[in-house]
PDB file of C-alpha atoms and ligand atoms in Angstrom:
ATOM      1  CA  UNK A   1      -0.191  -0.070  -0.348  1.00  0.00           C
ATOM      2  CA  UNK A   2       2.992   2.448   0.428  1.00  0.00           C
ATOM      3  CA  UNK A   3       4.386   2.417  -2.155  1.00  0.00           C
ATOM      4  CA  UNK A   4       1.369   3.197  -4.361  1.00  0.00           C
ATOM      5  CA  UNK A   5      -0.454   5.973  -1.905  1.00  0.00           C
ATOM      6  CA  UNK A   6      -1.385   8.907  -3.992  1.00  0.00           C
ATOM      7  CA  UNK A   7      -2.602  11.495  -0.744  1.00  0.00           C
ATOM      8  CA  UNK A   8      -4.263  13.207  -4.202  1.00  0.00           C
ATOM      9  CA  UNK A   9      -6.887  10.697  -4.988  1.00  0.00           C
ATOM     10  CA  UNK A  10      -7.791  10.125  -1.758  1.00  0.00           C
ATOM     11  CA  UNK A  11     -11.574  10.638  -0.744  1.00  0.00           C
ATOM     12  CA  UNK A  12     -11.831  11.737   3.173  1.00  0.00           C
ATOM     13  CA  UNK A  13     -14.898  10.652   5.337  1.00  0.00           C
ATOM     14  CA  UNK A  14     -16.824  13.595   6.228  1.00  0.00           C
ATOM     15  CA  UNK A  15     -15.106  12.260  10.011  1.00  0.00           C
ATOM     16  CA  UNK A  16     -11.576  11.591   8.634  1.00  0.00           C
ATOM     17  CA  UNK A  17      -9.698  13.182  11.717  1.00  0.00           C
ATOM     18  CA  UNK A  18     -12.469  13.091  14.305  1.00  0.00           C
ATOM     19  CA  UNK A  19     -10.897  12.539  18.120  1.00  0.00           C
ATOM     20  CA  UNK A  20      -7.494  13.892  16.351  1.00  0.00           C
ATOM     21  CA  UNK A  21      -4.925  16.228  17.850  1.00  0.00           C
ATOM     22  CA  UNK A  22      -3.644  17.725  14.825  1.00  0.00           C
ATOM     23  CA  UNK A  23      -1.003  21.411  14.783  1.00  0.00           C
ATOM     24  CA  UNK A  24      -0.281  23.573  12.324  1.00  0.00           C
ATOM     25  CA  UNK A  25       2.097  26.205  11.882  1.00  0.00           C
ATOM     26  CA  UNK A  26       1.633  29.374   9.757  1.00  0.00           C
ATOM     27  CA  UNK A  27      -2.548  28.625  10.662  1.00  0.00           C
ATOM     28  CA  UNK A  28      -2.863  32.747  10.621  1.00  0.00           C
ATOM     29  CA  UNK A  29      -2.749  33.017   6.729  1.00  0.00           C
ATOM     30  CA  UNK A  30      -2.652  31.226   3.207  1.00  0.00           C
ATOM     31  CA  UNK A  31      -2.211  27.565   2.972  1.00  0.00           C
ATOM     32  CA  UNK A  32      -1.628  27.068   6.786  1.00  0.00           C
ATOM     33  CA  UNK A  33      -5.487  27.879   7.391  1.00  0.00           C
ATOM     34  CA  UNK A  34      -6.988  26.466   4.934  1.00  0.00           C
ATOM     35  CA  UNK A  35      -5.414  23.471   6.466  1.00  0.00           C
ATOM     36  CA  UNK A  36      -6.671  23.736   9.650  1.00  0.00           C
ATOM     37  CA  UNK A  37     -10.045  24.811   8.995  1.00  0.00           C
ATOM     38  CA  UNK A  38     -10.109  21.538   6.173  1.00  0.00           C
ATOM     39  CA  UNK A  39      -8.872  19.361   9.574  1.00  0.00           C
ATOM     40  CA  UNK A  40     -11.121  21.001  11.839  1.00  0.00           C
ATOM     41  CA  UNK A  41     -14.110  20.065   8.703  1.00  0.00           C
ATOM     42  CA  UNK A  42     -12.702  16.967   9.318  1.00  0.00           C
ATOM     43  CA  UNK A  43     -13.189  16.503  12.637  1.00  0.00           C
ATOM     44  CA  UNK A  44      -9.960  17.136  14.340  1.00  0.00           C
ATOM     45  CA  UNK A  45      -9.390  20.027  16.846  1.00  0.00           C
ATOM     46  CA  UNK A  46      -6.586  21.699  15.792  1.00  0.00           C
ATOM     47  CA  UNK A  47      -3.788  23.378  17.617  1.00  0.00           C
ATOM     48  CA  UNK A  48      -3.332  27.061  15.884  1.00  0.00           C
ATOM     49  CA  UNK A  49      -0.149  28.337  15.641  1.00  0.00           C
ATOM     50  CA  UNK A  50       1.850  31.646  14.341  1.00  0.00           C
ATOM     51  CA  UNK A  51       3.275  34.613  15.268  1.00  0.00           C
ATOM     52  CA  UNK A  52      -0.342  36.959  15.116  1.00  0.00           C
ATOM     53  CA  UNK A  53      -2.342  36.381  18.007  1.00  0.00           C
ATOM     54  CA  UNK A  54      -5.733  38.306  15.825  1.00  0.00           C
ATOM     55  CA  UNK A  55      -4.953  36.355  12.800  1.00  0.00           C
ATOM     56  CA  UNK A  56      -5.489  33.791  14.731  1.00  0.00           C
ATOM     57  CA  UNK A  57      -8.854  33.926  16.481  1.00  0.00           C
ATOM     58  CA  UNK A  58     -10.365  35.680  13.495  1.00  0.00           C
ATOM     59  CA  UNK A  59      -8.862  31.355  12.118  1.00  0.00           C
ATOM     60  CA  UNK A  60     -10.401  29.977  15.934  1.00  0.00           C
ATOM     61  CA  UNK A  61     -13.395  32.039  14.947  1.00  0.00           C
ATOM     62  CA  UNK A  62     -14.469  30.782  11.286  1.00  0.00           C
ATOM     63  CA  UNK A  63     -13.847  27.087  13.120  1.00  0.00           C
ATOM     64  CA  UNK A  64     -16.599  27.859  15.572  1.00  0.00           C
ATOM     65  CA  UNK A  65     -18.789  29.235  13.284  1.00  0.00           C
ATOM     66  CA  UNK A  66     -18.457  26.359  10.807  1.00  0.00           C
ATOM     67  CA  UNK A  67     -18.900  23.775  13.979  1.00  0.00           C
ATOM     68  CA  UNK A  68     -15.923  22.159  14.253  1.00  0.00           C
ATOM     69  CA  UNK A  69     -14.378  20.908  16.880  1.00  0.00           C
ATOM     70  CA  UNK A  70     -12.776  24.081  19.730  1.00  0.00           C
ATOM     71  CA  UNK A  71      -9.492  24.764  18.095  1.00  0.00           C
ATOM     72  CA  UNK A  72      -7.059  26.073  20.812  1.00  0.00           C
ATOM     73  CA  UNK A  73      -4.165  28.873  20.039  1.00  0.00           C
ATOM     74  CA  UNK A  74      -0.604  28.771  20.655  1.00  0.00           C
ATOM     75  CA  UNK A  75       0.759  31.487  19.744  1.00  0.00           C
ATOM     76  CA  UNK A  76       4.876  31.422  19.086  1.00  0.00           C
ATOM     77  CA  UNK A  77       7.098  33.563  16.622  1.00  0.00           C
ATOM     78  CA  UNK A  78       9.166  30.494  15.174  1.00  0.00           C
ATOM     79  CA  UNK A  79      11.432  33.613  14.367  1.00  0.00           C
ATOM     80  CA  UNK A  80      12.482  34.751  17.933  1.00  0.00           C
ATOM     81  CA  UNK A  81      10.702  31.830  20.824  1.00  0.00           C
ATOM     82  CA  UNK A  82      13.456  30.939  22.706  1.00  0.00           C
ATOM     83  CA  UNK A  83      14.004  27.578  24.340  1.00  0.00           C
ATOM     84  CA  UNK A  84      10.963  28.072  26.973  1.00  0.00           C
ATOM     85  CA  UNK A  85       8.640  29.082  24.830  1.00  0.00           C
ATOM     86  CA  UNK A  86       8.563  26.218  22.907  1.00  0.00           C
ATOM     87  CA  UNK A  87       8.903  24.310  26.332  1.00  0.00           C
ATOM     88  CA  UNK A  88       5.911  25.751  27.576  1.00  0.00           C
ATOM     89  CA  UNK A  89       3.513  24.962  24.203  1.00  0.00           C
ATOM     90  CA  UNK A  90       5.036  20.830  24.398  1.00  0.00           C
ATOM     91  CA  UNK A  91       3.730  21.265  28.117  1.00  0.00           C
ATOM     92  CA  UNK A  92       0.403  22.450  27.143  1.00  0.00           C
ATOM     93  CA  UNK A  93      -0.238  20.126  25.088  1.00  0.00           C
ATOM     94  CA  UNK A  94       0.406  17.403  26.590  1.00  0.00           C
ATOM     95  CA  UNK A  95      -1.342  18.826  29.610  1.00  0.00           C
ATOM     96  CA  UNK A  96      -4.671  19.351  27.432  1.00  0.00           C
ATOM     97  CA  UNK A  97      -4.557  16.480  25.116  1.00  0.00           C
ATOM     98  CA  UNK A  98      -2.704  13.919  26.473  1.00  0.00           C
ATOM     99  CA  UNK A  99      -1.171  13.478  22.970  1.00  0.00           C
ATOM    100  CA  UNK A 100      -0.865  15.048  19.624  1.00  0.00           C
ATOM    101  CA  UNK A 101      -1.408  13.143  16.439  1.00  0.00           C
ATOM    102  CA  UNK A 102      -0.743  15.042  13.407  1.00  0.00           C
ATOM    103  CA  UNK A 103       2.596  18.258  13.095  1.00  0.00           C
ATOM    104  CA  UNK A 104       1.729  20.642  10.247  1.00  0.00           C
ATOM    105  CA  UNK A 105       4.653  22.386   9.746  1.00  0.00           C
ATOM    106  CA  UNK A 106       3.843  24.804   6.771  1.00  0.00           C
ATOM    107  CA  UNK A 107       5.405  28.562   8.306  1.00  0.00           C
ATOM    108  CA  UNK A 108       7.583  29.722   6.358  1.00  0.00           C
ATOM    109  CA  UNK A 109       8.978  33.025   5.159  1.00  0.00           C
ATOM    110  CA  UNK A 110      10.931  33.938   1.416  1.00  0.00           C
ATOM    111  CA  UNK A 111      13.151  35.998   2.211  1.00  0.00           C
ATOM    112  CA  UNK A 112      14.999  37.596  -0.642  1.00  0.00           C
ATOM    113  CA  UNK A 113      15.465  36.856  -4.583  1.00  0.00           C
ATOM    114  CA  UNK A 114      18.852  37.479  -5.206  1.00  0.00           C
ATOM    115  CA  UNK A 115      22.087  36.024  -6.621  1.00  0.00           C
ATOM    116  CA  UNK A 116      23.715  34.282  -3.762  1.00  0.00           C
ATOM    117  CA  UNK A 117      26.652  36.446  -4.462  1.00  0.00           C
ATOM    118  CA  UNK A 118      24.887  39.849  -3.149  1.00  0.00           C
ATOM    119  CA  UNK A 119      22.842  37.644  -0.651  1.00  0.00           C
ATOM    120  CA  UNK A 120      21.981  39.606   2.323  1.00  0.00           C
ATOM    121  CA  UNK A 121      23.807  36.942   5.174  1.00  0.00           C
ATOM    122  CA  UNK A 122      20.986  37.976   8.518  1.00  0.00           C
ATOM    123  CA  UNK A 123      18.401  37.486   5.776  1.00  0.00           C
ATOM    124  CA  UNK A 124      19.793  34.667   4.800  1.00  0.00           C
ATOM    125  CA  UNK A 125      20.116  32.909   8.334  1.00  0.00           C
ATOM    126  CA  UNK A 126      16.639  34.218   9.345  1.00  0.00           C
ATOM    127  CA  UNK A 127      15.631  32.463   6.415  1.00  0.00           C
ATOM    128  CA  UNK A 128      17.148  29.050   7.646  1.00  0.00           C
ATOM    129  CA  UNK A 129      15.791  30.069  11.312  1.00  0.00           C
ATOM    130  CA  UNK A 130      11.964  30.005  10.882  1.00  0.00           C
ATOM    131  CA  UNK A 131      12.460  27.780   8.028  1.00  0.00           C
ATOM    132  CA  UNK A 132      14.517  24.629   9.545  1.00  0.00           C
ATOM    133  CA  UNK A 133      15.490  25.673  12.576  1.00  0.00           C
ATOM    134  CA  UNK A 134      12.617  26.282  14.061  1.00  0.00           C
ATOM    135  CA  UNK A 135      10.582  23.285  12.730  1.00  0.00           C
ATOM    136  CA  UNK A 136      13.902  20.933  13.910  1.00  0.00           C
ATOM    137  CA  UNK A 137      13.023  22.635  17.318  1.00  0.00           C
ATOM    138  CA  UNK A 138       9.852  22.400  17.429  1.00  0.00           C
ATOM    139  CA  UNK A 139       9.257  18.795  16.534  1.00  0.00           C
ATOM    140  CA  UNK A 140      12.260  17.725  19.398  1.00  0.00           C
ATOM    141  CA  UNK A 141       9.831  19.527  21.881  1.00  0.00           C
ATOM    142  CA  UNK A 142       6.927  17.192  20.794  1.00  0.00           C
ATOM    143  CA  UNK A 143       7.986  14.442  20.161  1.00  0.00           C
ATOM    144  CA  UNK A 144       7.311  13.027  23.812  1.00  0.00           C
ATOM    145  CA  UNK A 145       3.568  13.524  22.811  1.00  0.00           C
ATOM    146  CA  UNK A 146       3.431  12.391  19.381  1.00  0.00           C
ATOM    147  CA  UNK A 147       4.963   8.951  20.238  1.00  0.00           C
ATOM    148  CA  UNK A 148       1.555   8.880  22.925  1.00  0.00           C
ATOM    149  CA  UNK A 149      -0.662   8.354  19.580  1.00  0.00           C
ATOM    150  CA  UNK A 150      -0.736   5.645  18.710  1.00  0.00           C
ATOM    151  CA  UNK A 151      -1.246   6.914  14.520  1.00  0.00           C
ATOM    152  CA  UNK A 152       0.817  10.002  14.241  1.00  0.00           C
ATOM    153  CA  UNK A 153       1.856  12.046  11.590  1.00  0.00           C
ATOM    154  CA  UNK A 154       4.499  14.777  10.719  1.00  0.00           C
ATOM    155  CA  UNK A 155       4.170  17.123   7.555  1.00  0.00           C
ATOM    156  CA  UNK A 156       6.562  19.456   6.231  1.00  0.00           C
ATOM    157  CA  UNK A 157       4.965  21.704   3.738  1.00  0.00           C
ATOM    158  CA  UNK A 158       7.964  21.456   1.178  1.00  0.00           C
ATOM    159  CA  UNK A 159       8.975  23.046  -2.622  1.00  0.00           C
ATOM    160  CA  UNK A 160       9.255  22.646  -6.025  1.00  0.00           C
ATOM    161  CA  UNK A 161      12.549  24.537  -5.345  1.00  0.00           C
ATOM    162  CA  UNK A 162      13.706  22.439  -2.052  1.00  0.00           C
ATOM    163  CA  UNK A 163      13.840  19.907  -4.788  1.00  0.00           C
ATOM    164  CA  UNK A 164      15.666  21.267  -7.919  1.00  0.00           C
ATOM    165  CA  UNK A 165      17.733  24.143  -7.253  1.00  0.00           C
ATOM    166  CA  UNK A 166      16.794  27.244  -8.975  1.00  0.00           C
ATOM    167  CA  UNK A 167      18.494  30.380  -9.525  1.00  0.00           C
ATOM    168  CA  UNK A 168      18.219  33.982  -7.450  1.00  0.00           C
ATOM    169  CA  UNK A 169      16.133  31.312  -4.885  1.00  0.00           C
ATOM    170  CA  UNK A 170      18.665  31.640  -2.451  1.00  0.00           C
ATOM    171  CA  UNK A 171      18.444  30.660   1.315  1.00  0.00           C
ATOM    172  CA  UNK A 172      14.136  29.754   0.835  1.00  0.00           C
ATOM    173  CA  UNK A 173      14.740  27.615  -1.300  1.00  0.00           C
ATOM    174  CA  UNK A 174      18.601  26.000   0.038  1.00  0.00           C
ATOM    175  CA  UNK A 175      15.883  26.452   3.577  1.00  0.00           C
ATOM    176  CA  UNK A 176      13.269  23.728   1.641  1.00  0.00           C
ATOM    177  CA  UNK A 177      16.917  20.856   0.116  1.00  0.00           C
ATOM    178  CA  UNK A 178      17.317  20.939   4.424  1.00  0.00           C
ATOM    179  CA  UNK A 179      13.633  20.449   4.874  1.00  0.00           C
ATOM    180  CA  UNK A 180      13.038  18.158   2.961  1.00  0.00           C
ATOM    181  CA  UNK A 181      16.709  16.834   4.365  1.00  0.00           C
ATOM    182  CA  UNK A 182      15.198  17.045   7.955  1.00  0.00           C
ATOM    183  CA  UNK A 183      12.012  14.618   6.531  1.00  0.00           C
ATOM    184  CA  UNK A 184      14.186  11.760   5.533  1.00  0.00           C
ATOM    185  CA  UNK A 185      16.333  11.583   8.503  1.00  0.00           C
ATOM    186  CA  UNK A 186      13.651  12.050  10.640  1.00  0.00           C
ATOM    187  CA  UNK A 187      11.774   8.754   9.529  1.00  0.00           C
ATOM    188  CA  UNK A 188      14.418   6.618   8.986  1.00  0.00           C
ATOM    189  CA  UNK A 189      14.796   7.160  12.619  1.00  0.00           C
ATOM    190  CA  UNK A 190      11.440   6.022  13.626  1.00  0.00           C
ATOM    191  CA  UNK A 191      10.586   3.816  11.067  1.00  0.00           C
ATOM    192  CA  UNK A 192      11.424   0.767  12.731  1.00  0.00           C
ATOM    193  CA  UNK A 193      11.035   1.981  16.373  1.00  0.00           C
ATOM    194  CA  UNK A 194       7.678   3.897  16.602  1.00  0.00           C
ATOM    195  CA  UNK A 195       3.941   4.296  13.959  1.00  0.00           C
ATOM    196  CA  UNK A 196       5.413   8.145  13.863  1.00  0.00           C
ATOM    197  CA  UNK A 197       5.046   8.836  10.223  1.00  0.00           C
ATOM    198  CA  UNK A 198       7.148  11.079   8.955  1.00  0.00           C
ATOM    199  CA  UNK A 199       6.688  13.515   4.624  1.00  0.00           C
ATOM    200  CA  UNK A 200       7.088  16.171   3.032  1.00  0.00           C
ATOM    201  CA  UNK A 201       4.121  17.779   0.246  1.00  0.00           C
ATOM    202  CA  UNK A 202       4.742  20.358  -2.063  1.00  0.00           C
ATOM    203  CA  UNK A 203       1.876  22.209  -2.671  1.00  0.00           C
ATOM    204  CA  UNK A 204       2.628  23.503  -5.840  1.00  0.00           C
ATOM    205  CA  UNK A 205       2.140  27.302  -6.611  1.00  0.00           C
ATOM    206  CA  UNK A 206      -1.016  28.611  -4.770  1.00  0.00           C
ATOM    207  CA  UNK A 207      -2.999  32.142  -4.162  1.00  0.00           C
ATOM    208  CA  UNK A 208      -1.184  33.646  -1.121  1.00  0.00           C
ATOM    209  CA  UNK A 209       1.262  36.097  -0.214  1.00  0.00           C
ATOM    210  CA  UNK A 210       4.182  34.104  -0.131  1.00  0.00           C
ATOM    211  CA  UNK A 211       3.855  33.893  -3.691  1.00  0.00           C
ATOM    212  CA  UNK A 212       2.386  37.698  -4.433  1.00  0.00           C
ATOM    213  CA  UNK A 213       6.078  38.708  -2.761  1.00  0.00           C
ATOM    214  CA  UNK A 214       7.370  36.134  -5.215  1.00  0.00           C
ATOM    215  CA  UNK A 215       5.525  36.948  -8.396  1.00  0.00           C
ATOM    216  CA  UNK A 216       4.478  40.407  -8.354  1.00  0.00           C
ATOM    217  CA  UNK A 217       3.345  40.772 -11.833  1.00  0.00           C
ATOM    218  CA  UNK A 218       1.669  37.649 -11.775  1.00  0.00           C
ATOM    219  CA  UNK A 219      -2.461  37.521 -12.705  1.00  0.00           C
ATOM    220  CA  UNK A 220      -3.725  36.138  -9.168  1.00  0.00           C
ATOM    221  CA  UNK A 221      -7.211  34.930 -10.568  1.00  0.00           C
ATOM    222  CA  UNK A 222      -4.456  32.568 -12.644  1.00  0.00           C
ATOM    223  CA  UNK A 223      -3.722  30.618  -8.988  1.00  0.00           C
ATOM    224  CA  UNK A 224      -5.023  27.707  -7.063  1.00  0.00           C
ATOM    225  CA  UNK A 225      -6.720  29.149  -3.558  1.00  0.00           C
ATOM    226  CA  UNK A 226      -5.401  27.168  -1.065  1.00  0.00           C
ATOM    227  CA  UNK A 227      -8.783  25.787  -0.166  1.00  0.00           C
ATOM    228  CA  UNK A 228      -8.303  23.491  -3.221  1.00  0.00           C
ATOM    229  CA  UNK A 229      -5.232  22.172  -2.140  1.00  0.00           C
ATOM    230  CA  UNK A 230      -6.080  21.096   1.156  1.00  0.00           C
ATOM    231  CA  UNK A 231      -7.268  17.111   0.000  1.00  0.00           C
ATOM    232  CA  UNK A 232      -3.871  15.875   0.140  1.00  0.00           C
ATOM    233  CA  UNK A 233      -2.749  17.130   3.581  1.00  0.00           C
ATOM    234  CA  UNK A 234      -6.065  15.760   5.583  1.00  0.00           C
ATOM    235  CA  UNK A 235      -4.336  12.285   3.347  1.00  0.00           C
ATOM    236  CA  UNK A 236      -1.116  12.867   4.735  1.00  0.00           C
ATOM    237  CA  UNK A 237      -2.615  14.597   8.470  1.00  0.00           C
ATOM    238  CA  UNK A 238      -4.887  11.541   8.565  1.00  0.00           C
ATOM    239  CA  UNK A 239      -5.429   7.799   8.883  1.00  0.00           C
ATOM    240  CA  UNK A 240      -5.118   7.034   4.999  1.00  0.00           C
ATOM    241  CA  UNK A 241      -1.642   7.250   5.637  1.00  0.00           C
ATOM    242  CA  UNK A 242      -0.615   5.163   8.038  1.00  0.00           C
ATOM    243  CA  UNK A 243       2.485   3.093   6.731  1.00  0.00           C
ATOM    244  CA  UNK A 244       4.107   5.663   4.977  1.00  0.00           C
ATOM    245  CA  UNK A 245       6.515   7.369   6.098  1.00  0.00           C
ATOM    246  CA  UNK A 246       9.957   9.305   4.350  1.00  0.00           C
ATOM    247  CA  UNK A 247       8.070  10.100   1.163  1.00  0.00           C
ATOM    248  CA  UNK A 248       7.919  13.374  -1.146  1.00  0.00           C
ATOM    249  CA  UNK A 249       4.373  13.832  -2.518  1.00  0.00           C
ATOM    250  CA  UNK A 250       2.949  16.992  -4.633  1.00  0.00           C
ATOM    251  CA  UNK A 251      -0.591  18.390  -3.797  1.00  0.00           C
ATOM    252  CA  UNK A 252      -0.806  19.162  -7.932  1.00  0.00           C
ATOM    253  CA  UNK A 253       0.006  17.051 -11.348  1.00  0.00           C
TER     254      UNK A 253
HETATM  255  P1  LIG B 301       1.633  32.271   3.805  1.00  0.00           P
HETATM  256  O1  LIG B 301       0.383  32.743   3.115  1.00  0.00           O
HETATM  257  O2  LIG B 301       3.132  33.708   3.530  1.00  0.00           O
HETATM  258  O3  LIG B 301       2.138  31.582   4.729  1.00  0.00           O
HETATM  259  C1  LIG B 301       3.236  31.931   6.052  1.00  0.00           C
HETATM  260  C2  LIG B 301       3.003  31.324   6.728  1.00  0.00           C
HETATM  261  O4  LIG B 301       3.582  31.302   7.975  1.00  0.00           O
HETATM  262  C3  LIG B 301       2.000  32.403   7.148  1.00  0.00           C
HETATM  263  O5  LIG B 301       0.863  31.991   8.506  1.00  0.00           O
HETATM  264  C4  LIG B 301       2.236  33.784   8.671  1.00  0.00           C
HETATM  265  O6  LIG B 301       2.164  34.502   9.224  1.00  0.00           O
HETATM  266  C5  LIG B 301       3.917  32.603   9.026  1.00  0.00           C
HETATM  267  N1  LIG B 301       5.120  32.811   9.298  1.00  0.00           N
HETATM  268  C6  LIG B 301       5.908  33.499   9.169  1.00  0.00           C
HETATM  269  N2  LIG B 301       7.241  33.863   9.071  1.00  0.00           N
HETATM  270  C7  LIG B 301       6.450  32.949  11.216  1.00  0.00           C
HETATM  271  C8  LIG B 301       7.027  33.355  11.994  1.00  0.00           C
HETATM  272  N3  LIG B 301       7.890  33.892  12.563  1.00  0.00           N
HETATM  273  N4  LIG B 301       6.727  32.520  13.604  1.00  0.00           N
HETATM  274  C9  LIG B 301       5.109  32.259  13.067  1.00  0.00           C
HETATM  275  N5  LIG B 301       5.072  32.176  11.779  1.00  0.00           N
HETATM  276  C10 LIG B 301       5.443  32.339  10.573  1.00  0.00           C
HETATM  277  O7  LIG B 301       2.030  32.187   2.320  1.00  0.00           O
HETATM  278  P2  LIG B 301       1.527  30.901   2.111  1.00  0.00           P
HETATM  279  O8  LIG B 301       2.264  30.637   0.408  1.00  0.00           O
HETATM  280  O9  LIG B 301       0.983  29.915   2.730  1.00  0.00           O
HETATM  281  O10 LIG B 301       2.961  29.368   2.767  1.00  0.00           O
HETATM  282  C11 LIG B 301       2.685  28.261   3.262  1.00  0.00           C
HETATM  283  C12 LIG B 301       4.033  27.075   3.350  1.00  0.00           C
HETATM  284  O11 LIG B 301       3.852  26.911   1.514  1.00  0.00           O
HETATM  285  C13 LIG B 301       5.079  27.689   3.312  1.00  0.00           C
HETATM  286  O12 LIG B 301       6.465  26.750   3.763  1.00  0.00           O
HETATM  287  C14 LIG B 301       6.156  27.561   1.944  1.00  0.00           C
HETATM  288  O13 LIG B 301       6.855  27.896   1.415  1.00  0.00           O
HETATM  289  C15 LIG B 301       5.129  26.957   1.100  1.00  0.00           C
HETATM  290  N6  LIG B 301       4.812  26.909  -0.735  1.00  0.00           N
HETATM  291  C16 LIG B 301       3.682  27.948  -0.875  1.00  0.00           C
HETATM  292  C17 LIG B 301       3.473  28.045  -2.118  1.00  0.00           C
HETATM  293  C18 LIG B 301       2.475  28.801  -2.664  1.00  0.00           C
HETATM  294  O14 LIG B 301       3.225  28.988  -4.133  1.00  0.00           O
HETATM  295  N7  LIG B 301       1.801  29.835  -2.422  1.00  0.00           N
HETATM  296  C19 LIG B 301       4.244  27.166  -3.347  1.00  0.00           C
HETATM  297  C20 LIG B 301       4.915  26.338  -2.406  1.00  0.00           C
HETATM  298  C21 LIG B 301       5.650  26.264  -1.022  1.00  0.00           C
HETATM  299  P3  LIG B 301       1.813  35.601   9.275  1.00  0.00           P
HETATM  300  O15 LIG B 301       0.487  35.519   8.784  1.00  0.00           O
HETATM  301  O16 LIG B 301       1.473  36.250  11.217  1.00  0.00           O
HETATM  302  O17 LIG B 301       2.281  36.571   8.200  1.00  0.00           O
END
């Protein structure tokens, strides 16, 4: 089953994620917001992780208004968070839920598009920190909660530029290669000792702030809305992908 699994063709049952607790980083906007709303629609209790409390509260309200399970907000600025912030979040998850069934690393920043020769060093460090190091730190503190789930899934939002290098995409592209590497290392470490699966998903082009920043002159109407890309996320975060690990996927053909 593992080799033929394609998250794009999975049709989720209405209660597919019922009873699951799933944390989504970058849940305040774009793809993360859309996936958080979809997770709740399929029955999950969602932990909305982000840096902007006001935006997270708006997503919280949307979920409640739609009749989804009451979500939780976890304000965490991945650029500024220190060890105690991560520890507090992990302790709160264990105390409130006793386990974690899904963790979607989705928050990210683009940095600047620039040749390596001129790439600004502080921007490089910021992009690597938010996109890679913070995801590592969050994964590490949440691992005890993931281990308490009978069927946990860790999923990384990747990018096509993290699978084949592209000129001028600088730290962003390198951070996505690192994301893919982290996914593979972590999946290999866990494969035979836990039931936790670890995979990556490239959403493809989507109508979000980040895409706007990368392609300011692009016709927005030519881009799929994030809401149309959530199906593969549900498949990879939910029971459909049980036993699938260490794999890279694309949300669009
Ligand atoms: P987006 O709308 O800009 O969303 C990025 C998310 O990351 C926002 O929720 C943002 O929070 C959050 N974030 C940024 N810095 C943060 C920090 N320091 N601490 C906590 N959260 C932070 O862009 P998006 O397109 O949805 O991006 C989501 C993921 O998809 C990213 O990993 C991106 O690399 C990937 N991706 C996107 C595309 C595309 O075409 N859009 C293509 C391939 C991959 P705020 O709301 O507070 O800004």
